[in-house]
Short mmCIF file of N, CA, C and O in Angstrom, two decimals:
data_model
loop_
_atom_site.label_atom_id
_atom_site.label_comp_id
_atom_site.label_asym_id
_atom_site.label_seq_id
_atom_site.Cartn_x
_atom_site.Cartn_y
_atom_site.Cartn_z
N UNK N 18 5.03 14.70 -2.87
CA UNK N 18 4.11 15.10 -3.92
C UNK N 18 4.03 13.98 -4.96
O UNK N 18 5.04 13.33 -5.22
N UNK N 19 2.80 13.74 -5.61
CA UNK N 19 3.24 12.63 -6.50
C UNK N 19 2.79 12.97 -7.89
O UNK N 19 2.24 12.19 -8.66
N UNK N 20 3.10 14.20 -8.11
CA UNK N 20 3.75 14.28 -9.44
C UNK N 20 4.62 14.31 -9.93
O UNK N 20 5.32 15.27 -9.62
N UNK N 21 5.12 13.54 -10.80
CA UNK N 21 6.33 13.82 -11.22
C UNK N 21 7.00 14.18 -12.32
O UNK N 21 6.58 13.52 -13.28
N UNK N 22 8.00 15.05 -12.67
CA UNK N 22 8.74 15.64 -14.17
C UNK N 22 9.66 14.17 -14.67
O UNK N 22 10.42 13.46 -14.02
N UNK N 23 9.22 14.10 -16.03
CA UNK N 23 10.10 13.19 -16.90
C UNK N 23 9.77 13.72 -18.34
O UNK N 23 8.82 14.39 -18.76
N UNK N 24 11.15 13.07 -19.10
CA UNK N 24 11.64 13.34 -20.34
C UNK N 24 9.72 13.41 -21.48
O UNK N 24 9.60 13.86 -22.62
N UNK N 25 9.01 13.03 -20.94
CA UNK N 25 7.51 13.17 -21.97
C UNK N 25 6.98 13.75 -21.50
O UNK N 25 5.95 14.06 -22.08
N UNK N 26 7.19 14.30 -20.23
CA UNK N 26 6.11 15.53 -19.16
C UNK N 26 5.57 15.06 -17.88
O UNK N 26 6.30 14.18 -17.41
N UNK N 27 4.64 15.30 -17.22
CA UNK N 27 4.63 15.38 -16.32
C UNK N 27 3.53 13.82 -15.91
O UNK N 27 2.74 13.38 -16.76
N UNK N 28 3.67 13.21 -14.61
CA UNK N 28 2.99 12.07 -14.62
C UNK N 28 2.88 11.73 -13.14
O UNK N 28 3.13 12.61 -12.31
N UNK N 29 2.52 10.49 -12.77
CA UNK N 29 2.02 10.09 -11.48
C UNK N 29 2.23 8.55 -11.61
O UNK N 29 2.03 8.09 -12.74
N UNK N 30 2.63 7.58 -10.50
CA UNK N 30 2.57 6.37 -10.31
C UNK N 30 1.35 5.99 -10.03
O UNK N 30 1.10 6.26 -8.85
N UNK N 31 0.38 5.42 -10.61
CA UNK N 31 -0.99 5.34 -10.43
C UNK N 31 -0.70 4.01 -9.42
O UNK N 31 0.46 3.60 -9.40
N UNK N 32 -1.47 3.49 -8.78
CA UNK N 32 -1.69 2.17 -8.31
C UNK N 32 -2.56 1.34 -8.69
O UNK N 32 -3.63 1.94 -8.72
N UNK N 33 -2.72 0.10 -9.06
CA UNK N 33 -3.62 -0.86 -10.16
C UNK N 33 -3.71 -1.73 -9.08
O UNK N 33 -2.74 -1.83 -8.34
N UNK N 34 -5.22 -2.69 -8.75
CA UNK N 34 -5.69 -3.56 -8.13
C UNK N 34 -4.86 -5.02 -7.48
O UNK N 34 -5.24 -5.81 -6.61
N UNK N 35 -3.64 -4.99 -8.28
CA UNK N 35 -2.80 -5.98 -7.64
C UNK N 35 -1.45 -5.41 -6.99
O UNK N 35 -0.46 -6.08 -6.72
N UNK N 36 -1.62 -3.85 -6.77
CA UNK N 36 -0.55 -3.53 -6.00
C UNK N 36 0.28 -3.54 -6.59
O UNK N 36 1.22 -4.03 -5.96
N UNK N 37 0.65 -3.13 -7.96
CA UNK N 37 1.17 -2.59 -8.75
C UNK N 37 1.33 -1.05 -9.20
O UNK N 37 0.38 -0.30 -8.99
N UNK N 38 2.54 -0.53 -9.83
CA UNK N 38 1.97 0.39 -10.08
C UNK N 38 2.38 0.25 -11.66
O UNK N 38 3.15 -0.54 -12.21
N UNK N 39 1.33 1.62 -12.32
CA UNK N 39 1.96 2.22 -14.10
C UNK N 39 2.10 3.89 -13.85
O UNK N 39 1.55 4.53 -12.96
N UNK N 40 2.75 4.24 -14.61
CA UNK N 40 2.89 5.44 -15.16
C UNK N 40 2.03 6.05 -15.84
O UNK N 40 1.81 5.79 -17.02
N UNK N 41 1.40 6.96 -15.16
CA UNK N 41 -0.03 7.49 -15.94
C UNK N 41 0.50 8.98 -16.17
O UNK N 41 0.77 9.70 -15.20
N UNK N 42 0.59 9.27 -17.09
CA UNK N 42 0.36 10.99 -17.58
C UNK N 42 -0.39 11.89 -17.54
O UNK N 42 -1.30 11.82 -18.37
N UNK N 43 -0.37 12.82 -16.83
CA UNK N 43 -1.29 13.71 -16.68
C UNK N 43 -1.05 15.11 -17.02
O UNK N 43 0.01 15.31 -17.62
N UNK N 44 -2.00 16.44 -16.72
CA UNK N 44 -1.89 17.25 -17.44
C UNK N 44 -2.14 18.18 -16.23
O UNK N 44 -3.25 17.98 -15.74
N UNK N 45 -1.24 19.41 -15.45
CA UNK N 45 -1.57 19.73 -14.67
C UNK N 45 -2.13 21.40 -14.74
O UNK N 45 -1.51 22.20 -15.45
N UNK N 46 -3.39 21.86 -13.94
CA UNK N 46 -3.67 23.02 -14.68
C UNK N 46 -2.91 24.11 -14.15
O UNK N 46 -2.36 25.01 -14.78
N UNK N 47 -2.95 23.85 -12.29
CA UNK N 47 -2.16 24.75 -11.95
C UNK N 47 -1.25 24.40 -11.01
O UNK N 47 -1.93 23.51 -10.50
N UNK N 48 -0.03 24.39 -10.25
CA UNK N 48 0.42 24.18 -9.34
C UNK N 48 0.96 25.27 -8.00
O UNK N 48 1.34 26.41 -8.28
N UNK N 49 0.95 24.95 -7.06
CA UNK N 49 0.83 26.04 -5.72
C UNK N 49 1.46 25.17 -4.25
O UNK N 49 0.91 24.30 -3.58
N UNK N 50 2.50 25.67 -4.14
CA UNK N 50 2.56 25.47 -2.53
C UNK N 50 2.66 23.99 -2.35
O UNK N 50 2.29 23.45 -1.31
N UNK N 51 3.15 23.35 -3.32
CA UNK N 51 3.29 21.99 -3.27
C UNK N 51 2.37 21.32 -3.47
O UNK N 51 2.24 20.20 -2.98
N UNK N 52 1.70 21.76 -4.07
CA UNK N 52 -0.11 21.10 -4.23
C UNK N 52 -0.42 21.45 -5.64
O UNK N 52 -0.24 22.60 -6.05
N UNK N 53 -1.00 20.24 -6.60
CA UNK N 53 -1.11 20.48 -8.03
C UNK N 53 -2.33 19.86 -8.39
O UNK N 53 -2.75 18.76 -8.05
N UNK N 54 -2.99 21.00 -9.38
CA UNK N 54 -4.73 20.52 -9.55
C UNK N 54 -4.26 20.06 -10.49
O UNK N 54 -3.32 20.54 -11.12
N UNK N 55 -5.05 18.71 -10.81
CA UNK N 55 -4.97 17.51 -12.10
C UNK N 55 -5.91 18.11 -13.09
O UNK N 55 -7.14 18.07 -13.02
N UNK N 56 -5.18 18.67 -14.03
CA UNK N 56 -6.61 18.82 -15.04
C UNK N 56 -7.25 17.45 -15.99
O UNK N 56 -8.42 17.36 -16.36
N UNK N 57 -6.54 16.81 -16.18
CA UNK N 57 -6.43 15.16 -17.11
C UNK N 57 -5.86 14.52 -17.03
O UNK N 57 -4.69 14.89 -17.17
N UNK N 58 -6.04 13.20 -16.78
CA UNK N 58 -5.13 12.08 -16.53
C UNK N 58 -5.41 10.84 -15.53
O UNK N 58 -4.97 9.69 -15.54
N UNK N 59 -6.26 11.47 -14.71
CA UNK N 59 -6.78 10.88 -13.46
C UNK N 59 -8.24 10.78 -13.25
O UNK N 59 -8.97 11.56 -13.85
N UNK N 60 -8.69 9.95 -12.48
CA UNK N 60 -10.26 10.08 -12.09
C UNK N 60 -10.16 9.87 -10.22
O UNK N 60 -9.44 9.17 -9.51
N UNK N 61 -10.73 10.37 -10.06
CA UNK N 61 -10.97 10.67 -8.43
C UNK N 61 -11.22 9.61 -8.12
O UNK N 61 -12.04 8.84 -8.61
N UNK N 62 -10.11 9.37 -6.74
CA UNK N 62 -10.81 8.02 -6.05
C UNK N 62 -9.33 6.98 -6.39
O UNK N 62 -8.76 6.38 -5.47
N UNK N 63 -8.95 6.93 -7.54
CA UNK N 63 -7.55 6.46 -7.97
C UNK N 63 -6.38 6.62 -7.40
O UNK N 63 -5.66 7.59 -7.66
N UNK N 64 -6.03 5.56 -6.43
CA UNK N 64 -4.66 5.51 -5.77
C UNK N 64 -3.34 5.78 -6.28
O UNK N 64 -2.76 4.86 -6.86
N UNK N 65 -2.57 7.28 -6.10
CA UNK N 65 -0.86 7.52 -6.71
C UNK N 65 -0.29 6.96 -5.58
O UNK N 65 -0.63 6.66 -4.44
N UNK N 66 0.80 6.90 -6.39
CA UNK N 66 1.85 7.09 -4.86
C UNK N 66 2.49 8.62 -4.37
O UNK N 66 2.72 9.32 -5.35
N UNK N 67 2.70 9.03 -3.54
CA UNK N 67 2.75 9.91 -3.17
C UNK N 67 4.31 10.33 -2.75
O UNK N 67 4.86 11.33 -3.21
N UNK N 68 4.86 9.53 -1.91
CA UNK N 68 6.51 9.32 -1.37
C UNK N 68 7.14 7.39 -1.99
O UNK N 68 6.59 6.35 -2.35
N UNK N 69 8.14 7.74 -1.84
CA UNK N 69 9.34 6.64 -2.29
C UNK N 69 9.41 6.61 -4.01
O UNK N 69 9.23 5.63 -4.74
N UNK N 70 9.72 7.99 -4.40
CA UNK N 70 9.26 7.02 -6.05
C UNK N 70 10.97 7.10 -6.36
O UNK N 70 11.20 6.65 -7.49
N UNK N 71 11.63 7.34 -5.99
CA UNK N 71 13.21 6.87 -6.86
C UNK N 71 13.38 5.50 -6.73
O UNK N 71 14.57 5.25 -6.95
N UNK N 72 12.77 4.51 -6.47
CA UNK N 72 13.11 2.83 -6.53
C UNK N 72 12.06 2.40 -7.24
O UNK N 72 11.84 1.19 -7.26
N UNK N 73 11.08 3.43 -8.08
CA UNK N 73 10.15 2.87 -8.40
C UNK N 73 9.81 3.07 -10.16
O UNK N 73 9.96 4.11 -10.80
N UNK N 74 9.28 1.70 -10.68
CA UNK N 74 9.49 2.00 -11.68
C UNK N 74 8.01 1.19 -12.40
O UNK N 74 7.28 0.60 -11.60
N UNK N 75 7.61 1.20 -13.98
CA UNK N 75 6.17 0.79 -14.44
C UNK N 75 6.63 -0.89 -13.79
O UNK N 75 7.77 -1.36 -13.83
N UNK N 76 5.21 -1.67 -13.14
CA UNK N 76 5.57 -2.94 -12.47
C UNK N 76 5.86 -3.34 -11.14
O UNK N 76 5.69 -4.40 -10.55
N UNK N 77 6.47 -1.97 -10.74
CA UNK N 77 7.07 -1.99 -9.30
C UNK N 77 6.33 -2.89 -8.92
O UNK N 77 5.99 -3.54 -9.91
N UNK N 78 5.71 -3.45 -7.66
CA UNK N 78 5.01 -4.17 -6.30
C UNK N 78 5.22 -2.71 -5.39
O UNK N 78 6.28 -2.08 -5.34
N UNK N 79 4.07 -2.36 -4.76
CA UNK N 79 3.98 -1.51 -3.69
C UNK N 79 3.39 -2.30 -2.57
O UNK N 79 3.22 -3.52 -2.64
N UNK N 80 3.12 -1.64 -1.66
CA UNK N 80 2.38 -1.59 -0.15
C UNK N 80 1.84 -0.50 -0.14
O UNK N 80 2.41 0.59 -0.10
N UNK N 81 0.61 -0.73 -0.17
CA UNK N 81 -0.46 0.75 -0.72
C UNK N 81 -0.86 0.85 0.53
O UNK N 81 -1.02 -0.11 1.27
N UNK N 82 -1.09 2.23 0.87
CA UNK N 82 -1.91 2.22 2.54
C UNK N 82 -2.02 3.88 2.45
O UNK N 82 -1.26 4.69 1.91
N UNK N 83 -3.40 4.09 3.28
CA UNK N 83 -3.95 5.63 2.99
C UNK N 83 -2.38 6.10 3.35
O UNK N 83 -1.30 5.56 3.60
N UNK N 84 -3.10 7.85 3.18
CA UNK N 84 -1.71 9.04 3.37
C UNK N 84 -2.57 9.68 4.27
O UNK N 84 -3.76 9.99 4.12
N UNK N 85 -1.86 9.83 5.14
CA UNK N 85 -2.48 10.91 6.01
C UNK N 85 -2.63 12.45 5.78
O UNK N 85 -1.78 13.32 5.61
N UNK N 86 -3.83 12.51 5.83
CA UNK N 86 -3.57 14.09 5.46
C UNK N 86 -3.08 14.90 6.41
O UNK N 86 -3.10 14.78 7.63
N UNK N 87 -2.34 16.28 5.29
CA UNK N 87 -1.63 17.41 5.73
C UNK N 87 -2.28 18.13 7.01
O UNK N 87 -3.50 18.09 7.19
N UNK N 88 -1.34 18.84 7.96
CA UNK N 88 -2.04 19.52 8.29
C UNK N 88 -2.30 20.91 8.15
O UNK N 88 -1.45 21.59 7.58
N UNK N 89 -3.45 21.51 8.64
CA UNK N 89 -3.47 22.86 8.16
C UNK N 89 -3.13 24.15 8.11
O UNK N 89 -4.03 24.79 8.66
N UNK N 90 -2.21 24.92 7.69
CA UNK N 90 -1.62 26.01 8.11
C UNK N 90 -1.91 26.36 9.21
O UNK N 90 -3.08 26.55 9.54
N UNK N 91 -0.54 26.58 10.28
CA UNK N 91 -0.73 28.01 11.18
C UNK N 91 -0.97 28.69 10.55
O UNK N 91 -0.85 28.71 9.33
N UNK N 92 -1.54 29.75 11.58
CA UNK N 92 -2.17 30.74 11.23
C UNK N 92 -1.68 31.64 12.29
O UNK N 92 -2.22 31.20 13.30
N UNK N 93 -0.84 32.80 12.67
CA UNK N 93 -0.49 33.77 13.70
C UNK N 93 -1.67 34.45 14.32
O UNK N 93 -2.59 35.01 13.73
N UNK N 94 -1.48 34.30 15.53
CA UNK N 94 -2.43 35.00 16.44
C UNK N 94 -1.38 35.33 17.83
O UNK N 94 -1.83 35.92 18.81
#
């Protein structure tokens, strides 16, 4: 998930054009099932990171590359 809890609230490793990342703050409206709607902080289309953030810090160097999306609930039949 790439939100994350810290000592000022809640935030995201944004990713910046040289494969960097910053610490962007955001504001979340609701959260569910491991999945959290951004109410402020973000604009669509803007690369987080999603996994590895305990080595990561404002500056890091990443290797940015899509996330595959989830897949979709079973469903019993």
């Amino acid at each position: 998930m790439a939100v994350q809890h810290g000592p000022k609230g809640l935030y995201v490793y944004q990713v910046k054009p040289d494969n960097t990342v910053a610490v962007q703050p955001i504001t979340v409206s609701r959260e569910e099932a491991g999945k959290a709607v951004i109410a402020d902080g973000l604009t669509e289309g803007v690369p987080v990171v999603v996994a590895g953030h305990s080595r990561l810090q404002a500056g890091a160097k990443v290797a940015a590359r899509e996330a595959t999306p989830a897949a979709p609930p079973k469903t019993g039949s």
